[in-house]
Tab-separated table of C-alpha atoms and ligand atoms in Angstrom:
chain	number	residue	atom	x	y	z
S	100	UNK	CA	0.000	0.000	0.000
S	101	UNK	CA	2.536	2.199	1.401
S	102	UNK	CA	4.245	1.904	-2.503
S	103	UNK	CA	1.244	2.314	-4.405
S	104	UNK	CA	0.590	5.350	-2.064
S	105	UNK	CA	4.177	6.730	-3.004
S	106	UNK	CA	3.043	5.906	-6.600
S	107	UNK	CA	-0.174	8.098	-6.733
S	108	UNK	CA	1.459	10.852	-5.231
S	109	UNK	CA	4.374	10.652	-7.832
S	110	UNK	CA	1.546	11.074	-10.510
S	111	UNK	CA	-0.529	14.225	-8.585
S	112	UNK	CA	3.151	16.402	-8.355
S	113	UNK	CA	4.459	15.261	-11.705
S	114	UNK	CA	0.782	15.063	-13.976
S	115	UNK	CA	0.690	12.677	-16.625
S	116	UNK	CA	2.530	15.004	-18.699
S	117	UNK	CA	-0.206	17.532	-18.307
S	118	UNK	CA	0.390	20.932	-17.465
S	119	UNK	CA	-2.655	20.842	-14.818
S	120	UNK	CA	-1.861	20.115	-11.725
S	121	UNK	CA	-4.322	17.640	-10.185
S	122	UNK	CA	-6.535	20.403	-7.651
S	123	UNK	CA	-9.830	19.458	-6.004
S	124	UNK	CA	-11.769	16.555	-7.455
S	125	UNK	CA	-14.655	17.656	-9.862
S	126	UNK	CA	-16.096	14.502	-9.052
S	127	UNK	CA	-16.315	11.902	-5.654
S	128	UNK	CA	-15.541	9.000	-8.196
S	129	UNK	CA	-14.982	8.205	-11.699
S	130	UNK	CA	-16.224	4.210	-12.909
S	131	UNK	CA	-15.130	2.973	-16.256
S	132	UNK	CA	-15.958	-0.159	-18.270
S	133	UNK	CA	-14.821	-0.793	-21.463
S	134	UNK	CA	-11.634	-2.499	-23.138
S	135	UNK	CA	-7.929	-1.972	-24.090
S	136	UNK	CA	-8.230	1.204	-24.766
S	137	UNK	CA	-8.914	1.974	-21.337
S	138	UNK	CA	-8.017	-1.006	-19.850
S	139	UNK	CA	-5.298	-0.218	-16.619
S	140	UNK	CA	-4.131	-3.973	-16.024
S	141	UNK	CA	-7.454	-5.735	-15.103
S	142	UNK	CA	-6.097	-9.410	-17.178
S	143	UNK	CA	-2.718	-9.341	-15.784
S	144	UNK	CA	-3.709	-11.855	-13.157
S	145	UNK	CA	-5.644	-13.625	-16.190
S	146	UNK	CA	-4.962	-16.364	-18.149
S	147	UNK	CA	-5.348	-14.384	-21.215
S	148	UNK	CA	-3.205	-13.384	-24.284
S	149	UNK	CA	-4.656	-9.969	-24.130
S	150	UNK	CA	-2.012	-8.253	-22.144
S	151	UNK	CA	0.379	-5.964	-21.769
S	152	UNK	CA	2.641	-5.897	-18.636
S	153	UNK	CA	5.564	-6.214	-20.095
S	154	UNK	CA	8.033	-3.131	-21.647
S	155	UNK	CA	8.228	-1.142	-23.807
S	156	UNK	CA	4.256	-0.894	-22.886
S	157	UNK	CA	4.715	2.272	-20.522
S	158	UNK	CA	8.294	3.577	-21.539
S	159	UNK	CA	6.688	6.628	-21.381
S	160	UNK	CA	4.604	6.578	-18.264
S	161	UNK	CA	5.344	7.211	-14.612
S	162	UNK	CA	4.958	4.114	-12.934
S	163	UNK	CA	6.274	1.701	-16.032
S	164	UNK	CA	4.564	-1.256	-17.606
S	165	UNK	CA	0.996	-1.862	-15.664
S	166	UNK	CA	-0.600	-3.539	-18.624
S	167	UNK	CA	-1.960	-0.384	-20.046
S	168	UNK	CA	-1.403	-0.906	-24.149
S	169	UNK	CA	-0.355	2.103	-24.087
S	170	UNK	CA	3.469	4.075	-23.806
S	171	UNK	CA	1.876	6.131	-21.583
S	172	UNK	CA	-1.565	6.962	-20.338
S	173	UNK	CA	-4.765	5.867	-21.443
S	174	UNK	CA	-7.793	8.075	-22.552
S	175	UNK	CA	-9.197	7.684	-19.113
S	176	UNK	CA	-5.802	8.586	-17.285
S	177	UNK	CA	-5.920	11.758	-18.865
S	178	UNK	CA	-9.370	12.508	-18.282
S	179	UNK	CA	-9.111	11.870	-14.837
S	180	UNK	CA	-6.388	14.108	-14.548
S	181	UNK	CA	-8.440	17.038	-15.939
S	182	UNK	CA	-10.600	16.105	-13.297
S	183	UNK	CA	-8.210	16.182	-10.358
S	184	UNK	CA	-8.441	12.630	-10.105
S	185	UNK	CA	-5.610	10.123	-9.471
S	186	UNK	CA	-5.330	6.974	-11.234
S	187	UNK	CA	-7.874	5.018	-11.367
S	188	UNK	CA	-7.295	1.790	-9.891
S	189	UNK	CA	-7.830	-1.883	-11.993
S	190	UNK	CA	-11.035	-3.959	-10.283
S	191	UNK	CA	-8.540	-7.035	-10.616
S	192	UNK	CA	-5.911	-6.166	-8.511
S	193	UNK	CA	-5.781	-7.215	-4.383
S	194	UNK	CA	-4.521	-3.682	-4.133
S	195	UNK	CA	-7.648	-2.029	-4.987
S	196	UNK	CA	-9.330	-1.994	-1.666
S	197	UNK	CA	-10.073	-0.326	1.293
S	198	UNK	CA	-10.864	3.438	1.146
S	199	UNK	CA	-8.942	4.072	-2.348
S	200	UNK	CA	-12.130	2.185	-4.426
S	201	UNK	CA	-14.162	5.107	-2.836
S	202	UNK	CA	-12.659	7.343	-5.295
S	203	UNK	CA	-13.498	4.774	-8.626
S	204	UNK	CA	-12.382	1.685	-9.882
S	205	UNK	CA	-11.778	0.850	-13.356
S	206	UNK	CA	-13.611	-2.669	-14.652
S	207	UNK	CA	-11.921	-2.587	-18.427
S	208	UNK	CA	-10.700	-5.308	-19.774
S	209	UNK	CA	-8.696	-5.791	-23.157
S	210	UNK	CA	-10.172	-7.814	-25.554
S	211	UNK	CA	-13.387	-7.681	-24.375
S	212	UNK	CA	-16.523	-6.404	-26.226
S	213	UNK	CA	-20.257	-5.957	-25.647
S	214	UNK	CA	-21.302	-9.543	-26.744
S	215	UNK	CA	-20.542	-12.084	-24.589
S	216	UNK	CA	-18.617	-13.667	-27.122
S	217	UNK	CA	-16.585	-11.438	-28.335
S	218	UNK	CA	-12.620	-12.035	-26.865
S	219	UNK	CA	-13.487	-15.942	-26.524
S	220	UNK	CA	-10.198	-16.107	-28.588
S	221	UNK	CA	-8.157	-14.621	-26.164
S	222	UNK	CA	-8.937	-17.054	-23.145
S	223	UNK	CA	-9.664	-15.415	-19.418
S	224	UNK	CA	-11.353	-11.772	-19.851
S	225	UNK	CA	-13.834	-9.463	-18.278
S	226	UNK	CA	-16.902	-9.503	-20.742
S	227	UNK	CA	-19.052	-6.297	-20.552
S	228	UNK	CA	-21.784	-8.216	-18.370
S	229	UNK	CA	-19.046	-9.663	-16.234
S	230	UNK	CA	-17.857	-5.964	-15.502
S	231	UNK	CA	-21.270	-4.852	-14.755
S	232	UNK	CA	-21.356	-7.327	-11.810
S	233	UNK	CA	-17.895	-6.830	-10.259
S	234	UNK	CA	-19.286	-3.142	-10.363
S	235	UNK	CA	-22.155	-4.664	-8.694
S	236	UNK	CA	-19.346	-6.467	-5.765
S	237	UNK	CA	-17.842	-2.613	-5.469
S	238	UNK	CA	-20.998	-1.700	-4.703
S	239	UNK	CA	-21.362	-4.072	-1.311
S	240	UNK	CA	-17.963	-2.775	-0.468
S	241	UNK	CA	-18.670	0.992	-1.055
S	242	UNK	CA	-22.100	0.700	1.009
S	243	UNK	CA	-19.769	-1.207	4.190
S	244	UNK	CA	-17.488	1.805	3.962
S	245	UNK	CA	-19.746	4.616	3.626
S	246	UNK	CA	-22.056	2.791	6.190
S	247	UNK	CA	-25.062	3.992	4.798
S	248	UNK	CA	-26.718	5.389	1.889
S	249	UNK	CA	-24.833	5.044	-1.233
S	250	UNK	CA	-27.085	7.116	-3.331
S	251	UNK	CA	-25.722	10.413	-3.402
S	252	UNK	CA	-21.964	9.213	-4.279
S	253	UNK	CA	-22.907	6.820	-7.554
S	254	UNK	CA	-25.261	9.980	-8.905
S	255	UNK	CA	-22.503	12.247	-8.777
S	256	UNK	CA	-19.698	10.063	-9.799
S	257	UNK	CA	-18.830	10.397	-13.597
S	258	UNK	CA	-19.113	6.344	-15.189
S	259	UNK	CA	-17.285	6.749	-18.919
S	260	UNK	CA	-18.257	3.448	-21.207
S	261	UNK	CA	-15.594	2.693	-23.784
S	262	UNK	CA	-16.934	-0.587	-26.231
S	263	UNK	CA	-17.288	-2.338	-29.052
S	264	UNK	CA	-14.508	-2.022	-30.906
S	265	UNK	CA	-13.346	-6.054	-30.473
S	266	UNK	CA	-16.895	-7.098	-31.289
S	267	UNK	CA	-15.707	-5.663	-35.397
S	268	UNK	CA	-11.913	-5.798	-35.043
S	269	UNK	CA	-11.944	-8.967	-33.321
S	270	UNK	CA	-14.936	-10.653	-33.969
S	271	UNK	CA	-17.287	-9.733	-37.142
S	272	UNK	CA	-14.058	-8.347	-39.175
S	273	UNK	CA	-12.119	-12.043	-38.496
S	274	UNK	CA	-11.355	-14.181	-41.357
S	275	UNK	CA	-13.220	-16.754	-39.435
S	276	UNK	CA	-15.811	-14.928	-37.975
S	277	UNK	CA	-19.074	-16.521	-37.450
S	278	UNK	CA	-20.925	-13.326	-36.595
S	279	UNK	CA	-20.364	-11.895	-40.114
S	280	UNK	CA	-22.221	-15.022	-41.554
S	281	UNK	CA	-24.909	-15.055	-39.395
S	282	UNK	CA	-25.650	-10.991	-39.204
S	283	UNK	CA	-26.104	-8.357	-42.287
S	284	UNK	CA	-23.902	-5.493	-41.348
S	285	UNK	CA	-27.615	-3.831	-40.573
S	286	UNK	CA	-28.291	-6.494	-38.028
S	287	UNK	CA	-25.343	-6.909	-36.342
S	288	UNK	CA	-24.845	-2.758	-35.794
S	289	UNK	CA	-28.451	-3.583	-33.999
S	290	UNK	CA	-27.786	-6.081	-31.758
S	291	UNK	CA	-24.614	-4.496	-30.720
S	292	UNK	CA	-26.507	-0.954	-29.752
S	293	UNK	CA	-29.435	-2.744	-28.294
S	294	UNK	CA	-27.131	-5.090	-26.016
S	295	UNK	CA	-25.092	-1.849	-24.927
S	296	UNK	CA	-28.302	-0.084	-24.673
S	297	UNK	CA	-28.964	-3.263	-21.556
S	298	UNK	CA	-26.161	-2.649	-20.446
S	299	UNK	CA	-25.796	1.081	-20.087
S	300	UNK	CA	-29.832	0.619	-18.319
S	301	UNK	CA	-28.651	-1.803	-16.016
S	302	UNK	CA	-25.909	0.811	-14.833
S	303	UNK	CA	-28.082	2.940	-14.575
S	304	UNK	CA	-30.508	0.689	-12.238
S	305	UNK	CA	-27.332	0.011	-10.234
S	306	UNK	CA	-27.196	4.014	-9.031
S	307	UNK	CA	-25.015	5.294	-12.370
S	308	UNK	CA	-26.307	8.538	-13.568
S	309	UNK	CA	-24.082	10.929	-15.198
S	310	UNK	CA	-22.353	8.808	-18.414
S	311	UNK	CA	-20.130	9.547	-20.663
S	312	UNK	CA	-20.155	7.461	-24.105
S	313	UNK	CA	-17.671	7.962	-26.596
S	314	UNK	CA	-18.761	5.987	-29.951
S	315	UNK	CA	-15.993	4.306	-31.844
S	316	UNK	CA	-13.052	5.405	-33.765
S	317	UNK	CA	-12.121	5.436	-37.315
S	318	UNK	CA	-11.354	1.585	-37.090
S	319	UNK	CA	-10.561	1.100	-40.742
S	320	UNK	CA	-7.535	3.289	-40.197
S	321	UNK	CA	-5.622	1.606	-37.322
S	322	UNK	CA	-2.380	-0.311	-38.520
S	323	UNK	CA	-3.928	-3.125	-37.637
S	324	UNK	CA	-6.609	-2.497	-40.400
S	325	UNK	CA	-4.165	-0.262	-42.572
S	326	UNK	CA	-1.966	-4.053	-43.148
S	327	UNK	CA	-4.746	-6.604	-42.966
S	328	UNK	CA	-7.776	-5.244	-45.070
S	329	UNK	CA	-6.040	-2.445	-46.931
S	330	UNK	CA	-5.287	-2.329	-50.352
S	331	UNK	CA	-1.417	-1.637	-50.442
S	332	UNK	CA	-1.888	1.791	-50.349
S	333	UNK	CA	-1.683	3.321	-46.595
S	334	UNK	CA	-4.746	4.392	-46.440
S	335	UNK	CA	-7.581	4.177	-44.278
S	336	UNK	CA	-10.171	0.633	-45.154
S	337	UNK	CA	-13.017	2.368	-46.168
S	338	UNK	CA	-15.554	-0.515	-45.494
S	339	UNK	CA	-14.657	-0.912	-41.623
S	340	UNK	CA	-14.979	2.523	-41.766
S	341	UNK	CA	-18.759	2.552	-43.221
S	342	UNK	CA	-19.419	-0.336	-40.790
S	343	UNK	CA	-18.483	1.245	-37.700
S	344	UNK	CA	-20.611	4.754	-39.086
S	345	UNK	CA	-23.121	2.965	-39.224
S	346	UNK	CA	-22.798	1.829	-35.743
S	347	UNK	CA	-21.931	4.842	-34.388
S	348	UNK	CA	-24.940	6.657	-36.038
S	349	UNK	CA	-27.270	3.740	-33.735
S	350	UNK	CA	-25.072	4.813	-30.622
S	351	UNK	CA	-26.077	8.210	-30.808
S	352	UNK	CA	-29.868	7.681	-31.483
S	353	UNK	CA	-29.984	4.892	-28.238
S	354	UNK	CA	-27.800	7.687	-25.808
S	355	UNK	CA	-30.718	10.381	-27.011
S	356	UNK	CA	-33.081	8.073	-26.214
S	357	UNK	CA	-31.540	6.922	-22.815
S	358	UNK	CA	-30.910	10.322	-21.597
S	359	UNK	CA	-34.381	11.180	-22.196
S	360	UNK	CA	-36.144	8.326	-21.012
S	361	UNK	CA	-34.038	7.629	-17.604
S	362	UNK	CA	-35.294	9.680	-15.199
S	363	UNK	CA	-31.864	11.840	-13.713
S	364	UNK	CA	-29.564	11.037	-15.623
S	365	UNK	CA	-27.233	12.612	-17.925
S	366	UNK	CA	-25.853	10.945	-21.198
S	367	UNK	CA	-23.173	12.596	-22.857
S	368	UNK	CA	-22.129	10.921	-26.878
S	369	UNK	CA	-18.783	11.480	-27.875
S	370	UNK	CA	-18.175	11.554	-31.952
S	371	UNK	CA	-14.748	10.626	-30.770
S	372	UNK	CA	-14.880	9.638	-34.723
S	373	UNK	CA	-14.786	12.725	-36.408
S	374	UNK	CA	-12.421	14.228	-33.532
S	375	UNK	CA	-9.766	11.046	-34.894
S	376	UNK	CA	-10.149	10.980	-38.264
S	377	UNK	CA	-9.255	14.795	-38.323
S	378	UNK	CA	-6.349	14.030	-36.344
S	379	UNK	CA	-5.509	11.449	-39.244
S	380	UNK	CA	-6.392	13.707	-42.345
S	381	UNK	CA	-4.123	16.215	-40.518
S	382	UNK	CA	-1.924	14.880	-38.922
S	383	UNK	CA	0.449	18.109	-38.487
S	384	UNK	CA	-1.491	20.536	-37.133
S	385	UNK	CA	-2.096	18.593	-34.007
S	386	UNK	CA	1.854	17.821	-34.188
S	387	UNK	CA	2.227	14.296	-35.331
S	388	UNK	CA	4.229	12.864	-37.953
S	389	UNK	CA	3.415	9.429	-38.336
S	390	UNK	CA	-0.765	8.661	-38.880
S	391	UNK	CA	-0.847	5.164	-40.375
S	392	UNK	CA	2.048	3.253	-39.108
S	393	UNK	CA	2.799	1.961	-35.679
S	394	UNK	CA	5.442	3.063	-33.645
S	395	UNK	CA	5.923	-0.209	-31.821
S	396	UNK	CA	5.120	-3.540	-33.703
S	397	UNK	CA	6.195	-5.147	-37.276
S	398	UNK	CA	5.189	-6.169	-40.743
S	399	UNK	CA	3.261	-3.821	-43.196
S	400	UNK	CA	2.573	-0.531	-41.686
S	401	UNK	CA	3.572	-1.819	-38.052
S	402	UNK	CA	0.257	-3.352	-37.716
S	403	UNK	CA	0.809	-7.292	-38.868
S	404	UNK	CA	2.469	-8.202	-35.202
S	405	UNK	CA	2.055	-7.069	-32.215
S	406	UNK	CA	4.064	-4.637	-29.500
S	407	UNK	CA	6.338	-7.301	-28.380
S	408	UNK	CA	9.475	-6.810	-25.770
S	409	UNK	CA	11.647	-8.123	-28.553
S	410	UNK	CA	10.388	-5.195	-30.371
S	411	UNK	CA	12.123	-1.637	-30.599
S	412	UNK	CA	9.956	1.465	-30.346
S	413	UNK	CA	10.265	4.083	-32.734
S	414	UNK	CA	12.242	7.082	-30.653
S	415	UNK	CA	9.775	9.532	-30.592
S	416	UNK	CA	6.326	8.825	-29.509
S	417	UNK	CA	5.097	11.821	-29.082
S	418	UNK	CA	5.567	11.935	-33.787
S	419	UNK	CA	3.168	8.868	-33.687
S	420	UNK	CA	-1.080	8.472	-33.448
S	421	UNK	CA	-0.618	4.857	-32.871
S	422	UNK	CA	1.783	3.109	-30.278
S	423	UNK	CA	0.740	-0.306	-31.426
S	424	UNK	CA	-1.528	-1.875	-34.312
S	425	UNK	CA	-4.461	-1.497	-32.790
S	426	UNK	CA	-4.208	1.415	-29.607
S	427	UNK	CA	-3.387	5.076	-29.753
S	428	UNK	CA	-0.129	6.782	-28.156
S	429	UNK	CA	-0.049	8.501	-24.795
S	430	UNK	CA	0.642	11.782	-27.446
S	431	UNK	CA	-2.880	11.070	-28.765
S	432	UNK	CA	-4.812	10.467	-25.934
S	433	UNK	CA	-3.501	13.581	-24.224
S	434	UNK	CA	-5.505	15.676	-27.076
S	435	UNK	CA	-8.301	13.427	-26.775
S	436	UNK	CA	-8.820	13.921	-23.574
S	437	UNK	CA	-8.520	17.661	-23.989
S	438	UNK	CA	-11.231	17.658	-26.348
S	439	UNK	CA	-13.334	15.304	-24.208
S	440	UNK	CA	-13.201	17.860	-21.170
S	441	UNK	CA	-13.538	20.709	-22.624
S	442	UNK	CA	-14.393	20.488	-26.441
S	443	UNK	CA	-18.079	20.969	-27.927
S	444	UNK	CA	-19.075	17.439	-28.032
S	445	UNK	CA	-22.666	18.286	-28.715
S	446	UNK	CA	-24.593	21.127	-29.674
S	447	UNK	CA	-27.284	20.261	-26.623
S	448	UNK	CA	-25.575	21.104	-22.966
S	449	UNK	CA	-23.949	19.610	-21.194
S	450	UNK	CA	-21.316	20.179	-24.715
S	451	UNK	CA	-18.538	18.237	-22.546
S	452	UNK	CA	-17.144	16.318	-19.645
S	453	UNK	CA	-16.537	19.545	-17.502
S	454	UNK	CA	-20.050	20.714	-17.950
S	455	UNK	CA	-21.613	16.655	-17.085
S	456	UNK	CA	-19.500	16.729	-14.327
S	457	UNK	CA	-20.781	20.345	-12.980
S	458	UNK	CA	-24.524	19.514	-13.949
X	1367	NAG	C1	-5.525	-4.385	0.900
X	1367	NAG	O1	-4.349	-4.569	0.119
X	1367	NAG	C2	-3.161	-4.435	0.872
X	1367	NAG	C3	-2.004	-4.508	-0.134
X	1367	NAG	O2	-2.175	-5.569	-1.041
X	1367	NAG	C4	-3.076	-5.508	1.937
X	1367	NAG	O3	-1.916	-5.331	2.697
X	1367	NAG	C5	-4.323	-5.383	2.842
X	1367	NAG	O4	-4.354	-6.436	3.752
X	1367	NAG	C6	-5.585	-5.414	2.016
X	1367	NAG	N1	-6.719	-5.101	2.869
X	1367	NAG	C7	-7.842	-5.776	2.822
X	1367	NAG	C8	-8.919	-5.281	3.728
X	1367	NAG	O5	-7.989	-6.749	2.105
X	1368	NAG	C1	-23.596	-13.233	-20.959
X	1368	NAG	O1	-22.959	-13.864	-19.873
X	1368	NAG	C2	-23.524	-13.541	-18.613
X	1368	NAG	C3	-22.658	-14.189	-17.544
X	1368	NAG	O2	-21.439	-13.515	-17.450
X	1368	NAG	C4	-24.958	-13.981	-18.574
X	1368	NAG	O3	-25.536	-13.607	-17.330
X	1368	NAG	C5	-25.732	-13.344	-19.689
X	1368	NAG	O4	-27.038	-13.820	-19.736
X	1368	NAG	C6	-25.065	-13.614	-21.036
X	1368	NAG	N1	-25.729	-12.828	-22.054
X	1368	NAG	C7	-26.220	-13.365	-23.159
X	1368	NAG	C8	-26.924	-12.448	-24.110
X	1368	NAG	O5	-26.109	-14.554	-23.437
X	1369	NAG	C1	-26.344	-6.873	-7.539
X	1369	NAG	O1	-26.111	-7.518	-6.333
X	1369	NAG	C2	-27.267	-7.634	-5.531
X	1369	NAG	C3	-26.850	-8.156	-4.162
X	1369	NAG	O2	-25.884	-9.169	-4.278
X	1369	NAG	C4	-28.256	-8.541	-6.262
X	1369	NAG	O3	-29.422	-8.677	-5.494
X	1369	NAG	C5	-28.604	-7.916	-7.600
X	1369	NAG	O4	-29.433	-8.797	-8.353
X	1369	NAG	C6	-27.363	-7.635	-8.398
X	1369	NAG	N1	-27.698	-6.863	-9.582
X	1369	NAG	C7	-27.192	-7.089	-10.779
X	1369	NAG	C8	-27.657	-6.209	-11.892
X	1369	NAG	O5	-26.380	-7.963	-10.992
X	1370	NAG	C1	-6.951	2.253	-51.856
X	1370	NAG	O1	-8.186	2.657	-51.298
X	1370	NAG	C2	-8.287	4.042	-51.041
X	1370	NAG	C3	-9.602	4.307	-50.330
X	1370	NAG	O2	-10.102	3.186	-49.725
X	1370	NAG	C4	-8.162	4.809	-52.348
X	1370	NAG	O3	-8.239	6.196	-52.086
X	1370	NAG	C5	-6.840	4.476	-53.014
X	1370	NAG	O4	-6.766	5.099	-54.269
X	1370	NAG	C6	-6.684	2.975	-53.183
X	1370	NAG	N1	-5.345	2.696	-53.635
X	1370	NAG	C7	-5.066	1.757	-54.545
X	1370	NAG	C8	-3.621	1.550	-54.873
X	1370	NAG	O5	-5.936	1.076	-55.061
X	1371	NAG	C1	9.488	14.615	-30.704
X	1371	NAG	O1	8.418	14.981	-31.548
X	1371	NAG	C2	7.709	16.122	-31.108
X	1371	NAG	C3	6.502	16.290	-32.018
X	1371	NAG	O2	6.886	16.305	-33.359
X	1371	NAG	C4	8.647	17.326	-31.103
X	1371	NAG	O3	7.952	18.466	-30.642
X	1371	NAG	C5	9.839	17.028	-30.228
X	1371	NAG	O4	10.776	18.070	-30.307
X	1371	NAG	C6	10.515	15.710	-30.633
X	1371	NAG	N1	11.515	15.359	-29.635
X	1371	NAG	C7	12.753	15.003	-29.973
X	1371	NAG	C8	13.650	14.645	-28.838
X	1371	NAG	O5	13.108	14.936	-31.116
């Protein structure tokens, strides 16, 4: 404890290579759920292929490799730094108890998606439902600690849902994919939304009200993508690109919907799309120099194999968009964040994560 302590204070004095310095909390807690992208080291205690604890994952970040697939902070890491939050802690790790889970705890889990099966090929992960009920075991503990009435701390803590990229990448978009022979692209978009759209309710029915939902990024141009389903050129795959549009567009109707229909709470959508896909078109006048190659991993574009130890990084990260074939850099998450916390997400308020945290 007394380490991790140490550790967490490291990040508050130093930032995650933000210039903010971590003041009061906007928020009592912040719970996420999602998958790589925001994943802090929830499998490394799984028997799972999806993981990242080992260098150069985290060259660039404080505390080292912590199975973040990432050089340096996630999405989330910087967004809870905006919001004078330290790290959030991983659900799987015997450290993450006490007092410190009153503050969040982070359920994400790399490979997973929103369907069930969607990361069977990786072995041991946290499905979406699976991370809705160790939310549901934080909640026993939280109630114990606060002895009493939990209410008031879930409705103003901040819970950010970050999805369904593995059920394309990894799933429908596999050579040997049975989803993609069983579902039109029109069905399977549906079934996605509507399952998230359980999901997201049964947060909600668990205390969550204030959300934040990003939709999903430009998939087609990821290296991953860029080497696999490209067509020798290095740019983006235009038809995982339609597919996760259309997606997205579904998202954004079921998060109107929700945010109507559920009584107190708050959704806000994220076209975290359009946001990376200008960062791709231009890549220089957000400062990058590299859009559709890796810095760490190998074969066409970077994106064939994976970030492996054996593996040198490109020097400079901070020249990249993507670390590895399939996850942004520490550079790009940084902005993203930015634009999450204080950008004009939508036209309705609240426009951002500042203003759904203040509402
Ligand atoms: C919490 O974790 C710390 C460090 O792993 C351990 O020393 C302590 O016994 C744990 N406390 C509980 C209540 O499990
Ligand atoms: C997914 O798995 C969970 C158990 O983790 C189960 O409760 C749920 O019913 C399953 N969902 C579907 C759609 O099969
Ligand atoms: C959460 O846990 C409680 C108590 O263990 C249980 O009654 C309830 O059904 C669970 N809810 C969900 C959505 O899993
Ligand atoms: C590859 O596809 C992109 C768009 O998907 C197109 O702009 C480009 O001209 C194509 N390149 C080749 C070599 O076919
Ligand atoms: C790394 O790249 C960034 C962005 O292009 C640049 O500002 C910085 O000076 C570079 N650092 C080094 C050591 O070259």
């Amino acid at each position: 404890m007394a380490a991790m302590d140490a550790a967490f204070l490291f990040l508050v004095l130093v930032g995650l290579g933000g210039s903010l310095a971590a003041g009061k909390a906007q928020v009592p807690a912040m719970f996420v759920f999602g998958d790589s992208l925001v994943d802090p080291g929830n499998n490394n205690n799984l028997l799972t292929l999806a993981r990242a604890n080992f260098d150069p994952n985290g060259i660039d970040f404080p505390v080292g490799e912590t199975g973040r697939f990432c050089n340096g902070g996630t999405l989330i890491d910087h967004l809870g730094d905006r919001l004078g939050l330290t790290l959030i802690p991983p659900f799987n790790d015997p450290a993450t108890n006490g007092s410190i889970i009153l503050r969040g705890v982070n359920y994400a889990s790399a490979g997973s998606g929103i369907l069930n099966d969607t990361g069977e090929i990786f072995g041991n992960i946290f499905t979406m439902d699976q991370q809705i009920q160790n939310f549901n075991t934080t909640i026993q503990q939280i109630r114990s600690l606060l002895a009493g009435s939990t209410r008031n701390h879930f409705q103003r803590s901040l819970f950010a849902v970050i999805t369904g990229s593995n059920d394309y990448i990894n799933n429908y978009l596999l050579p040997i994919s049975t989803t993609s022979s069983q579902y039109t692209p029109e069905r399977f978009t549906d079934l996605l939304v509507r399952r998230l759209g359980t999901q997201l309710k049964a947060l909600y029915e668990l205390g969550a009200r204030k959300f934040f939902v990003p939709g999903l990024g430009p998939l087609g141009c990821i290296p991953n993508q860029i080497a696999f389903r490209g067509n020798g050129s290095k740019s983006c795959v235009e038809s995982t690109n339609n597919l996760v549009s259309l997606h997205n567009a579904k998202l954004k109707a079921m998060i109107r919907a929700h945010d109507k229909q559920l009584r107190g709470s708050t959704f806000l959508y994220w076209d975290s799309y359009s946001f990376a896909f200008d960062v791709i078109a231009n890549p220089a006048s957000h400062g990058f120099k590299y859009q559709n190659t890796a810095c760490c991993g190998a074969g066409r574009s970077k994106g064939e194999i994976i970030c492996l130890s054996i593996i040198a990084p490109c020097e400079n990260r901070s020249e990249y968009v993507f670390w590895d074939p399939y996850h942004p850099t520490d550079a790009f998450n940084f902005i993203a964040a930015k634009e999450a916390y204080q950008g004009n997400l939508q036209d309705s308020l609240p426009r951002n994560v500042k203003e759904l945290v203040a509402s």
